[in-house]
Coordinates of N, CA and C in Angstrom, one line a residue:
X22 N 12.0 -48.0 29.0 CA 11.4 -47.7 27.7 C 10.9 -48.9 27.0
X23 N 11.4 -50.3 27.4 CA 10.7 -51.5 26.8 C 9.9 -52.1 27.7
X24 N 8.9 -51.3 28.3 CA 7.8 -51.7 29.1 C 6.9 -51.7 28.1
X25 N 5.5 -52.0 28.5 CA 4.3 -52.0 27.7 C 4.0 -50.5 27.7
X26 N 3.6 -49.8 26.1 CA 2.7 -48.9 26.0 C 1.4 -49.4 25.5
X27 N 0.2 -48.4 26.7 CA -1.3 -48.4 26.6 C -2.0 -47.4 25.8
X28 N -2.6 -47.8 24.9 CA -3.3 -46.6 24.6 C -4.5 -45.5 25.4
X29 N -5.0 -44.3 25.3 CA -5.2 -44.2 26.3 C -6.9 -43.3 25.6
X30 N -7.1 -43.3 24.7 CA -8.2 -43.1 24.1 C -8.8 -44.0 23.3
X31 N -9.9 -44.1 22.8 CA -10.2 -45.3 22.0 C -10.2 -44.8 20.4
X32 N -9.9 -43.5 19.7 CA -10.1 -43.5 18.5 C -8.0 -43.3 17.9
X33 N -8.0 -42.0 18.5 CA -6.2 -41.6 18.1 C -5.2 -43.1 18.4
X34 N -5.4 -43.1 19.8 CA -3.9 -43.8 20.9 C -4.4 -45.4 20.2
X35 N -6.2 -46.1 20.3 CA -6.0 -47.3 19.7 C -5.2 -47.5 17.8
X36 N -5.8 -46.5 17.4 CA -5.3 -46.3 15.7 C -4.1 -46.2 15.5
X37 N -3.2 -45.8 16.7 CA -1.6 -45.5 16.6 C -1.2 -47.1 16.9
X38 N -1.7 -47.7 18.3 CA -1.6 -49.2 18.5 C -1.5 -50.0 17.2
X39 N -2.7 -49.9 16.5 CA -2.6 -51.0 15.8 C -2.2 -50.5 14.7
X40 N -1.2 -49.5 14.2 CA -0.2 -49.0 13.1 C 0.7 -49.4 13.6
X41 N 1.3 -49.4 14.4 CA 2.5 -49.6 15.1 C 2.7 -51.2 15.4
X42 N 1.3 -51.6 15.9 CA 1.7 -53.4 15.9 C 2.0 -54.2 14.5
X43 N 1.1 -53.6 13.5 CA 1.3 -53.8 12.3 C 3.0 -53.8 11.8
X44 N 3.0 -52.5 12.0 CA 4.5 -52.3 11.4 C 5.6 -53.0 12.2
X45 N 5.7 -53.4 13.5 CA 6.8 -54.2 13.9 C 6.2 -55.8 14.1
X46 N 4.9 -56.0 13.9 CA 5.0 -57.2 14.1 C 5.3 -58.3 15.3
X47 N 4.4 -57.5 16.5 CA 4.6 -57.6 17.8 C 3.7 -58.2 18.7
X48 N 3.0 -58.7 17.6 CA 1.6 -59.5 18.8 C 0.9 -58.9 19.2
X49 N 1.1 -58.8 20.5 CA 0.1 -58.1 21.3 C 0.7 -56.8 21.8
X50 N 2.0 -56.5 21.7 CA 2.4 -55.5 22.9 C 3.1 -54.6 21.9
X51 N 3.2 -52.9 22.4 CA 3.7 -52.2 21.8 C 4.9 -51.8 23.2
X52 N 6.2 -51.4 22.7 CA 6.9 -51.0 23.5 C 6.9 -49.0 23.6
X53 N 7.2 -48.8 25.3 CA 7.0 -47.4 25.0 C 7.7 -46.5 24.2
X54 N 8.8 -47.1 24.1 CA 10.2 -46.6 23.1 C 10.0 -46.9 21.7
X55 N 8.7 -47.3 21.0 CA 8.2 -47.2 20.0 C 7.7 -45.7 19.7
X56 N 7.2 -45.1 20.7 CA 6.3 -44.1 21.2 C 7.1 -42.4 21.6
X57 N 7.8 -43.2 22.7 CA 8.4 -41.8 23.7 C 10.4 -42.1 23.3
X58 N 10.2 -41.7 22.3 CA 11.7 -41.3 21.7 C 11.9 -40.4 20.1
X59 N 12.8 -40.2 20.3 CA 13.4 -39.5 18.8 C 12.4 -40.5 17.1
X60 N 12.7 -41.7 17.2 CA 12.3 -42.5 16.3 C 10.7 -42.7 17.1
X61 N 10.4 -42.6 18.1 CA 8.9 -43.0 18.3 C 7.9 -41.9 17.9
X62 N 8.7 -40.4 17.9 CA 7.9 -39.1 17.3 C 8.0 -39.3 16.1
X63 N 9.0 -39.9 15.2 CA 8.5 -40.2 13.5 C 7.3 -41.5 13.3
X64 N 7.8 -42.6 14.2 CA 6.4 -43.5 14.3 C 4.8 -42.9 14.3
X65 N 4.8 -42.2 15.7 CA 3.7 -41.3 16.0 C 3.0 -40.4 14.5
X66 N 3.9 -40.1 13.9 CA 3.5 -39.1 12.7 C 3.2 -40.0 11.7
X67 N 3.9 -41.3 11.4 CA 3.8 -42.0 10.5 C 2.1 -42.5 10.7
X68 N 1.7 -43.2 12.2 CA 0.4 -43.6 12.3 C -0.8 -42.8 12.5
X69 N -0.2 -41.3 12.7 CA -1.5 -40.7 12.7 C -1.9 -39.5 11.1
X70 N -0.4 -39.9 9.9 CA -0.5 -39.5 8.6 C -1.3 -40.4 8.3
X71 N -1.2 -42.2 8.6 CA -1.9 -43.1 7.6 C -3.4 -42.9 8.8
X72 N -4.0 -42.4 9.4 CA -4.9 -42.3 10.3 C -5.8 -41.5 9.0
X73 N -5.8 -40.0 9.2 CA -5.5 -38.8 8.7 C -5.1 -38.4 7.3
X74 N -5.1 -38.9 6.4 CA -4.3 -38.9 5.0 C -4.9 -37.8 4.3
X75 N -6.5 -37.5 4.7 CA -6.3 -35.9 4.1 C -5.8 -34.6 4.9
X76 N -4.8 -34.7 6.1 CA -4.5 -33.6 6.8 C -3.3 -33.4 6.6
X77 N -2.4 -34.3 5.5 CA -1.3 -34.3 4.9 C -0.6 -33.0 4.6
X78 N 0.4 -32.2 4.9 CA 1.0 -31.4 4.3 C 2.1 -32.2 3.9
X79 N 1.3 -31.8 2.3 CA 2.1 -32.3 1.5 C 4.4 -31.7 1.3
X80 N 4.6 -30.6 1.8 CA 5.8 -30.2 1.9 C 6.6 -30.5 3.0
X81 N 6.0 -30.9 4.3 CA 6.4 -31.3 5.4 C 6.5 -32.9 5.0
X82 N 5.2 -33.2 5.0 CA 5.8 -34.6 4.5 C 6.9 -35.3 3.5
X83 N 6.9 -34.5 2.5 CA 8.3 -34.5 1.2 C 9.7 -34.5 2.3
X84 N 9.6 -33.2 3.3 CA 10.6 -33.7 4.3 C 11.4 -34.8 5.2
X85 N 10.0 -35.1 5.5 CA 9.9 -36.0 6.2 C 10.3 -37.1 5.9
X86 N 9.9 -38.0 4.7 CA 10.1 -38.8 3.8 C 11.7 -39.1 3.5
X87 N 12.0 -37.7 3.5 CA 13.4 -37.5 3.0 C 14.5 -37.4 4.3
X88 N 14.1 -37.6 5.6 CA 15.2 -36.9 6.5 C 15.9 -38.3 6.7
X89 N 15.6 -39.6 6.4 CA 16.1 -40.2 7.2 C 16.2 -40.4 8.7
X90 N 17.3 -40.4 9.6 CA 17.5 -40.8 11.1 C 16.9 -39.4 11.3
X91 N 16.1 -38.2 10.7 CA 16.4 -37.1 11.5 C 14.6 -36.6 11.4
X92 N 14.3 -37.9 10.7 CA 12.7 -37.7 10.9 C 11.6 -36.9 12.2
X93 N 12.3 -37.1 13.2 CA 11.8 -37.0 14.7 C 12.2 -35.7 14.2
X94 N 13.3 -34.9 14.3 CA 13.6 -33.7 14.0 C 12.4 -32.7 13.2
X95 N 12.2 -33.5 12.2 CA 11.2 -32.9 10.8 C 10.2 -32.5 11.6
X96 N 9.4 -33.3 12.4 CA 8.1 -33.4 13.2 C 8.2 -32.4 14.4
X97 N 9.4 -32.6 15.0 CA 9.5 -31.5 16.1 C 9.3 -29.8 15.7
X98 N 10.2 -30.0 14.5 CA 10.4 -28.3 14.3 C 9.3 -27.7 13.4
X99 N 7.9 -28.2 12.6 CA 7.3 -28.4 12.2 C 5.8 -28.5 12.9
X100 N 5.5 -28.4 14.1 CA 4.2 -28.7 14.7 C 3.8 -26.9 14.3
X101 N 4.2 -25.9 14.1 CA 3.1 -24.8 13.7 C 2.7 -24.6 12.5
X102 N 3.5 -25.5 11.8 CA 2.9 -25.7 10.4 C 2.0 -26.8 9.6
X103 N 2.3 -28.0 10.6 CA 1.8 -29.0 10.2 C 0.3 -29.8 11.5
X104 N -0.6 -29.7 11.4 CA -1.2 -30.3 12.1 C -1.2 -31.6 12.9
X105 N -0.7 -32.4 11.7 CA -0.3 -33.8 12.2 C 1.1 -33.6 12.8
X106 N 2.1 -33.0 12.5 CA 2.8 -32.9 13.6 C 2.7 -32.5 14.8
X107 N 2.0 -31.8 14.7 CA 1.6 -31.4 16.4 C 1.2 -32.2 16.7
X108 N -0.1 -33.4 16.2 CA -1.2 -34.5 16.7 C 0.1 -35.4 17.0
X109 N 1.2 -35.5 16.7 CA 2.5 -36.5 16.5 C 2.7 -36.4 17.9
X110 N 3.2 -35.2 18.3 CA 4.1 -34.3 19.2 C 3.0 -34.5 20.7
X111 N 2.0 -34.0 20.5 CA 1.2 -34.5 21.7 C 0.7 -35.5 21.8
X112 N 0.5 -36.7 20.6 CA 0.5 -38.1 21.5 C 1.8 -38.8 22.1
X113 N 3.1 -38.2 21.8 CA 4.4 -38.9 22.4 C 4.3 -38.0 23.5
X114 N 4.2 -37.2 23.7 CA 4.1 -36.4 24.9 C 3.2 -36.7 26.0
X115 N 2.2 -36.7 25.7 CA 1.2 -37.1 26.4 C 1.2 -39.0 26.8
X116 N 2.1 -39.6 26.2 CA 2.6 -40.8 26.5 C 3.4 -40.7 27.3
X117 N 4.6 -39.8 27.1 CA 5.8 -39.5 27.9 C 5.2 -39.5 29.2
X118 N 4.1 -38.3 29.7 CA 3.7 -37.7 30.9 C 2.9 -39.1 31.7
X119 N 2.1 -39.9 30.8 CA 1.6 -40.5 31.8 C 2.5 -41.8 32.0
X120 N 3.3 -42.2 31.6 CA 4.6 -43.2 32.0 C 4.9 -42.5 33.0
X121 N 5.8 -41.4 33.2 CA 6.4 -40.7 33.9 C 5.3 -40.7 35.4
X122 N 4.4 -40.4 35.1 CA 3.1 -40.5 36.0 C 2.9 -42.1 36.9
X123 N 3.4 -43.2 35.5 CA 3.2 -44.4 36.1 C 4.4 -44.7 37.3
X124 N 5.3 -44.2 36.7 CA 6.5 -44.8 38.0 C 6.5 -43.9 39.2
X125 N 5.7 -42.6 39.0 CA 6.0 -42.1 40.2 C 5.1 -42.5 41.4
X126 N 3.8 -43.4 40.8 CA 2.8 -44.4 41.8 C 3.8 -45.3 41.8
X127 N 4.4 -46.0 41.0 CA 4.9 -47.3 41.4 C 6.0 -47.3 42.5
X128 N 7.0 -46.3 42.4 CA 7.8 -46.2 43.4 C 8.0 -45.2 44.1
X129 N 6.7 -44.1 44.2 CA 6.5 -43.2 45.4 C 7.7 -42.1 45.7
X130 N 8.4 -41.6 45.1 CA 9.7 -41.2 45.8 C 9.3 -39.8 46.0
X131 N 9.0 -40.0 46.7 CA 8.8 -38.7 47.6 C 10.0 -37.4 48.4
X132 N 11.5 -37.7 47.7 CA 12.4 -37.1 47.4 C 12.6 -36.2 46.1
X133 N 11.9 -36.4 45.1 CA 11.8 -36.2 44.2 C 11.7 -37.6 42.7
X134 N 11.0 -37.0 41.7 CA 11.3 -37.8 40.9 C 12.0 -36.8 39.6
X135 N 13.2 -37.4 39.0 CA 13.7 -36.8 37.9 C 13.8 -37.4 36.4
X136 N 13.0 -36.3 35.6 CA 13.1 -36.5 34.5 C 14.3 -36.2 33.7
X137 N 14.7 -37.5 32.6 CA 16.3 -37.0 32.0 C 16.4 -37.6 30.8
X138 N 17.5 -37.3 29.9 CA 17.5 -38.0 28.9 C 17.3 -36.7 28.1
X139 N 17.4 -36.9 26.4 CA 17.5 -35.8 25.3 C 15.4 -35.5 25.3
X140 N 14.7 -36.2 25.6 CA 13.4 -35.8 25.1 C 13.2 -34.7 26.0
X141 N 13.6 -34.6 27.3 CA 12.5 -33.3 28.1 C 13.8 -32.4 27.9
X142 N 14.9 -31.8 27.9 CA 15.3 -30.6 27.9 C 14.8 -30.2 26.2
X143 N 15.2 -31.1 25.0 CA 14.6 -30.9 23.8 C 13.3 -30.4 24.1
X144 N 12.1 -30.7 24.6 CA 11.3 -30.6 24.4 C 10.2 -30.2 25.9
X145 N 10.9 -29.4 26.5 CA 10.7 -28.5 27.9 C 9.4 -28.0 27.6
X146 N 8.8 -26.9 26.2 CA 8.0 -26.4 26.4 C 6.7 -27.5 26.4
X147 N 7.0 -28.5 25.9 CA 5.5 -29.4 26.1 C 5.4 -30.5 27.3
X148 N 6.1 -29.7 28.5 CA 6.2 -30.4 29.5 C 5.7 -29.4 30.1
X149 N 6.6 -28.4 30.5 CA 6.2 -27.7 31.9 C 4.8 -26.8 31.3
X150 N 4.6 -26.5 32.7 CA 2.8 -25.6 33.1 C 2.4 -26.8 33.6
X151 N 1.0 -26.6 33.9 CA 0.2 -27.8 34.8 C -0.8 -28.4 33.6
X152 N -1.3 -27.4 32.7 CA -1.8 -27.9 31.8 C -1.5 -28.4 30.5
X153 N 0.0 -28.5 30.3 CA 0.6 -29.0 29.4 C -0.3 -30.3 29.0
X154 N 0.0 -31.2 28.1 CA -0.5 -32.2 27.9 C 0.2 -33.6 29.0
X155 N 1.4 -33.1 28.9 CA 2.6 -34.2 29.6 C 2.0 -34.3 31.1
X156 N 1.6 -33.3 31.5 CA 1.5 -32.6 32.7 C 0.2 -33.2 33.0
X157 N -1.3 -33.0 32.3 CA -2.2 -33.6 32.3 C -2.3 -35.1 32.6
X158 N -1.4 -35.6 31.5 CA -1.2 -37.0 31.4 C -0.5 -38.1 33.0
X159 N 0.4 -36.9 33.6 CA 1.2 -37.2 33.9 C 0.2 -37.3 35.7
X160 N -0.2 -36.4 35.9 CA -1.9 -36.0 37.2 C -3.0 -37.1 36.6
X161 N -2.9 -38.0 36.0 CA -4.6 -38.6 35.4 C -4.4 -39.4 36.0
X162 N -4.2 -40.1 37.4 CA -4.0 -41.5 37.3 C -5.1 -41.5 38.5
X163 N -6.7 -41.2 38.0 CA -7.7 -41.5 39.0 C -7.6 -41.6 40.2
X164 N -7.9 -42.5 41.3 CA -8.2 -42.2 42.7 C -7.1 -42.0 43.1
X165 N -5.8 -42.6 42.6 CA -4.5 -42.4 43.6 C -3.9 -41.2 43.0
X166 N -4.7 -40.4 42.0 CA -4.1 -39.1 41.7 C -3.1 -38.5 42.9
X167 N -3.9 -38.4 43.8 CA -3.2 -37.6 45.1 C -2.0 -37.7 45.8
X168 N -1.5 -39.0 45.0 CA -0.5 -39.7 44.9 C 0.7 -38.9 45.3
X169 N 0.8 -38.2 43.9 CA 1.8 -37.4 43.2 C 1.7 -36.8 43.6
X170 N 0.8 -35.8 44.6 CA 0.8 -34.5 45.0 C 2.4 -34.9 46.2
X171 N 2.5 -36.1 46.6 CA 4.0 -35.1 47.1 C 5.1 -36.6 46.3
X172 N 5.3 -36.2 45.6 CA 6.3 -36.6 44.6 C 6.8 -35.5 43.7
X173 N 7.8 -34.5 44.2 CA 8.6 -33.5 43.6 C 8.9 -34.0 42.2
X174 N 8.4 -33.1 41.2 CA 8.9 -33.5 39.2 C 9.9 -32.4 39.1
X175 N 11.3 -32.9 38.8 CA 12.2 -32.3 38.2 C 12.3 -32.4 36.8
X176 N 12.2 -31.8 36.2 CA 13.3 -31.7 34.6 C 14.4 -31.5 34.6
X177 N 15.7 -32.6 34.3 CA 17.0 -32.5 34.4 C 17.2 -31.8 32.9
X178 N 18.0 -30.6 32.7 CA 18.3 -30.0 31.4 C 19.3 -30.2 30.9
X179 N 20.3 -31.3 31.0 CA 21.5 -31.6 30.3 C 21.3 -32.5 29.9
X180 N 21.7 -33.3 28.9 CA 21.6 -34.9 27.8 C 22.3 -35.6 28.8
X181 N 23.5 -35.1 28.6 CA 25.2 -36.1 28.5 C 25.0 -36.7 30.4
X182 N 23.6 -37.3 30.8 CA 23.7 -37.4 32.3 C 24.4 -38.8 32.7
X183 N 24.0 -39.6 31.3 CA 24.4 -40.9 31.1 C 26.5 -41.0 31.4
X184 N 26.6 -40.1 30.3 CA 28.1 -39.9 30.4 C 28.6 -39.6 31.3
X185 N 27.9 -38.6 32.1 CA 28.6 -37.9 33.4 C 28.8 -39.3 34.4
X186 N 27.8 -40.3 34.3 CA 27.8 -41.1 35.0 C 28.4 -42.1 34.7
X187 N 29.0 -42.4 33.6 CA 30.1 -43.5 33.4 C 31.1 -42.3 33.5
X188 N 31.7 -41.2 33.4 CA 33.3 -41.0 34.2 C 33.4 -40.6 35.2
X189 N 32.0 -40.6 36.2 CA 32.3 -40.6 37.6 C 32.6 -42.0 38.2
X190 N 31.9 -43.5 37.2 CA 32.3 -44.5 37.6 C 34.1 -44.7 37.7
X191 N 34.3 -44.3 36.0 CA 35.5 -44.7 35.9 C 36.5 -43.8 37.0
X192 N 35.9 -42.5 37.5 CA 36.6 -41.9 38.3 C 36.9 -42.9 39.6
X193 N 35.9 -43.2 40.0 CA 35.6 -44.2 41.7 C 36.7 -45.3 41.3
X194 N 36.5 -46.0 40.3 CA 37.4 -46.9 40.2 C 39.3 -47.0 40.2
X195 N 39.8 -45.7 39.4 CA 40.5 -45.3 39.6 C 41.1 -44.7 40.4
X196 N 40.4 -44.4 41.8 CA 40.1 -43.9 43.1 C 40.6 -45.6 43.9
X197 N 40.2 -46.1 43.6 CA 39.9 -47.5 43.8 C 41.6 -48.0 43.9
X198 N 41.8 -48.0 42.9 CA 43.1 -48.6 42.3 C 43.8 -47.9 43.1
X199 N 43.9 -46.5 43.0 CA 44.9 -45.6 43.5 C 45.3 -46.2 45.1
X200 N 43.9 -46.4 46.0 CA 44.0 -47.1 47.3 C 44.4 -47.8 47.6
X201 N 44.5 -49.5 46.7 CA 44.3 -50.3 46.8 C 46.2 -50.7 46.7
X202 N 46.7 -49.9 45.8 CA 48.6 -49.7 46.0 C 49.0 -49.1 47.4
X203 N 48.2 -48.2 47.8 CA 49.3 -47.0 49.0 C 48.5 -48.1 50.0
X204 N 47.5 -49.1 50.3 CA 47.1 -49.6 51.2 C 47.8 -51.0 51.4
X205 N 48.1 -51.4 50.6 CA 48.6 -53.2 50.3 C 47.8 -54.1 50.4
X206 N 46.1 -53.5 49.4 CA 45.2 -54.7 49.2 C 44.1 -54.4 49.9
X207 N 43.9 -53.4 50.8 CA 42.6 -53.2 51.3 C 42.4 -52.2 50.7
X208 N 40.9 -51.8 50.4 CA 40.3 -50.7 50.1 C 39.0 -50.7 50.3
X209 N 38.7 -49.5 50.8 CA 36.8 -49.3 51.7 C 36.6 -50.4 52.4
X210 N 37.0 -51.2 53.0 CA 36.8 -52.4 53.9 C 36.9 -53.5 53.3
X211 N 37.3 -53.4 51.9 CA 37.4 -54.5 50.9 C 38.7 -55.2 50.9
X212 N 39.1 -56.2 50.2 CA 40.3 -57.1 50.2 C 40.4 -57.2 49.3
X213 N 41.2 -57.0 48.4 CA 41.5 -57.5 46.9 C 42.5 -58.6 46.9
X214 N 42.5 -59.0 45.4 CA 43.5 -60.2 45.4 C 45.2 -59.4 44.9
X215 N 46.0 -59.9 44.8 CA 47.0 -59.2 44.7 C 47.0 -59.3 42.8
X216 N 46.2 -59.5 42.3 CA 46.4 -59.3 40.5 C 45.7 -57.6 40.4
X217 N 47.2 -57.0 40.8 CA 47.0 -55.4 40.3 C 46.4 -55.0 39.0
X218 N 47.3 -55.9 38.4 CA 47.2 -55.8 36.3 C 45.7 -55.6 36.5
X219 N 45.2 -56.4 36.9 CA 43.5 -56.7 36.9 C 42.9 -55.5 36.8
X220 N 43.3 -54.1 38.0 CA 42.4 -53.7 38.7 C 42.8 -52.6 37.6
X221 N 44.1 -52.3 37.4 CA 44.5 -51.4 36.4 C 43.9 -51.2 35.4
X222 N 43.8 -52.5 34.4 CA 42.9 -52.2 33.6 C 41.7 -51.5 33.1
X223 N 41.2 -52.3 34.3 CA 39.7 -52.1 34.7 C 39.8 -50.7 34.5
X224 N 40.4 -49.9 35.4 CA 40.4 -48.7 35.6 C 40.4 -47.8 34.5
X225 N 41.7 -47.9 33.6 CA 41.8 -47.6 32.4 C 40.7 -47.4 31.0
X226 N 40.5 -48.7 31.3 CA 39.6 -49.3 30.6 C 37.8 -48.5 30.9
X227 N 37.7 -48.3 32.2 CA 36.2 -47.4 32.4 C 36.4 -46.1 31.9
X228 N 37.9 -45.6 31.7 CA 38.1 -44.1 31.6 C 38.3 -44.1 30.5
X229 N 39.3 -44.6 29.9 CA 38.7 -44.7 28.1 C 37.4 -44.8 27.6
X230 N 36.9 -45.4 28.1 CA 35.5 -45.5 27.8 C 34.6 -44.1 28.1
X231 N 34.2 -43.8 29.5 CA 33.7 -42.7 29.6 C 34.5 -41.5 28.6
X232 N 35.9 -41.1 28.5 CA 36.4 -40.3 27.3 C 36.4 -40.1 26.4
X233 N 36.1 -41.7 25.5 CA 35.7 -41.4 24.5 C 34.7 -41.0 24.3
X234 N 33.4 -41.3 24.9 CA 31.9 -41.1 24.4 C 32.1 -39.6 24.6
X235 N 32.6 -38.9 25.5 CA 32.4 -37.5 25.8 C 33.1 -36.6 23.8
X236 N 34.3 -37.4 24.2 CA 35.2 -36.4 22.5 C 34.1 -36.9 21.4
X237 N 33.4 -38.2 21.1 CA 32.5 -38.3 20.2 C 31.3 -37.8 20.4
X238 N 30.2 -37.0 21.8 CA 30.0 -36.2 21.7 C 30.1 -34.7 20.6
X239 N 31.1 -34.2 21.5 CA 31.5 -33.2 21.1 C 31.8 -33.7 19.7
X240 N 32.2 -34.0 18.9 CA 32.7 -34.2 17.8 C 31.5 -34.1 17.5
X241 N 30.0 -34.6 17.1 CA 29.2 -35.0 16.9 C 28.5 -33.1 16.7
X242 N 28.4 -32.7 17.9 CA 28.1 -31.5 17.9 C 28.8 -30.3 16.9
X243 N 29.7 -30.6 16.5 CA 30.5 -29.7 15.9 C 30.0 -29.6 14.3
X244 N 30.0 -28.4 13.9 CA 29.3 -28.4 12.3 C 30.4 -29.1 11.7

């Protein structure tokens, strides 16, 4: 996400650039996580309202103004009423697609590549079809277009993939430990030192961790 974002037209995507350089005060470079996130769809709306200032809906905006951290929210749920929300919603999207586009030339994975994270199951319908914008963006990458033609695009539909993957760590680890007693120090071909305390912790320590984020989750979710 803190790679360079390019703009990709010369009147919208440059105008958003230099709203956005302005406002963080970044030299030369805008990051894509300015752009392709929760807070980069309020940016997006912010630079193409000051673009735009007679396309203003004025009631959406009063929203907006007012949501605080939930600005991105205002814009999302908002694009069939507000124009510039939608112009918001399809230039982060259409950012999204051709990043997503960029890594799958850069590292080819011809296994598949997977999309994850809260932006694409939130926001599935301006992904999938072929002529989506994301989708568009995501096929434009001129001669090596054909690239992609075998690089399988998944949409992973769960958020918490991050979490799943810190309590499968903390799980291995504890896996770990458990071995490393019934063996007397070896484990997977490994050698440990005999500072058990060490390894305990550790263990403990990754599973508290993964546990908590999961109950603060959920807590989070809960009205």
């Amino acid at each position: 996400g803190h790679v360079e974002w390019a703009p990709r037209n010369d009147e919208l995507d440059v105008g958003v650039w230099k709203y956005l350089k302005q406002k963080f005060q970044h030299g030369q470079r805008i990051s894509v996580e300015r752009v392709v996130s929760g807070t980069g769809l309020a940016n997006c709306y912010e630079a193409v309202a000051s673009l735009y200032p007679d396309k203003i809906d004025k009631e959406v905006h009063k929203k907006f103004q007012e949501a605080g951290d939930m600005q991105g929210m205002i814009v999302a749920t908002h694009t069939d009423q507000s124009e510039l929300c939608k112009l918001a919603m399809e230039t982060m999207m259409t950012s999204y697609g051709s990043e997503v586009g960029c890594v799958g030339i850069k590292l080819i994975p011809t296994g598949g590549l997977y999309v994850t994270g809260g932006l694409t199951p939130k926001n599935i319908k301006w992904i999938e079809g072929k002529d989506s914008c994301f989708m568009k963006a995501y096929r434009d990458k001129g001669r090596v277009s054909p690239i992609l033609d075998n690089v399988p695009l998944f949409a992973v539909m769960t958020e918490d993939l991050g979490v799943r993957g810190a309590l499968k760590r903390a799980e291995m680890e504890y896996e770990n430990y458990q071995s490393f007693k019934s063996t007397g120090g070896t484990v997977s071909s490994k050698t440990y030192s005999d500072d058990t305390e060490y390894y305990k912790k550790c263990a403990q320590l990754c599973l508290a961790f993964a546990v908590g984020i999961v109950v603060g989750l959920n807590a989070m979710k809960k009205p």
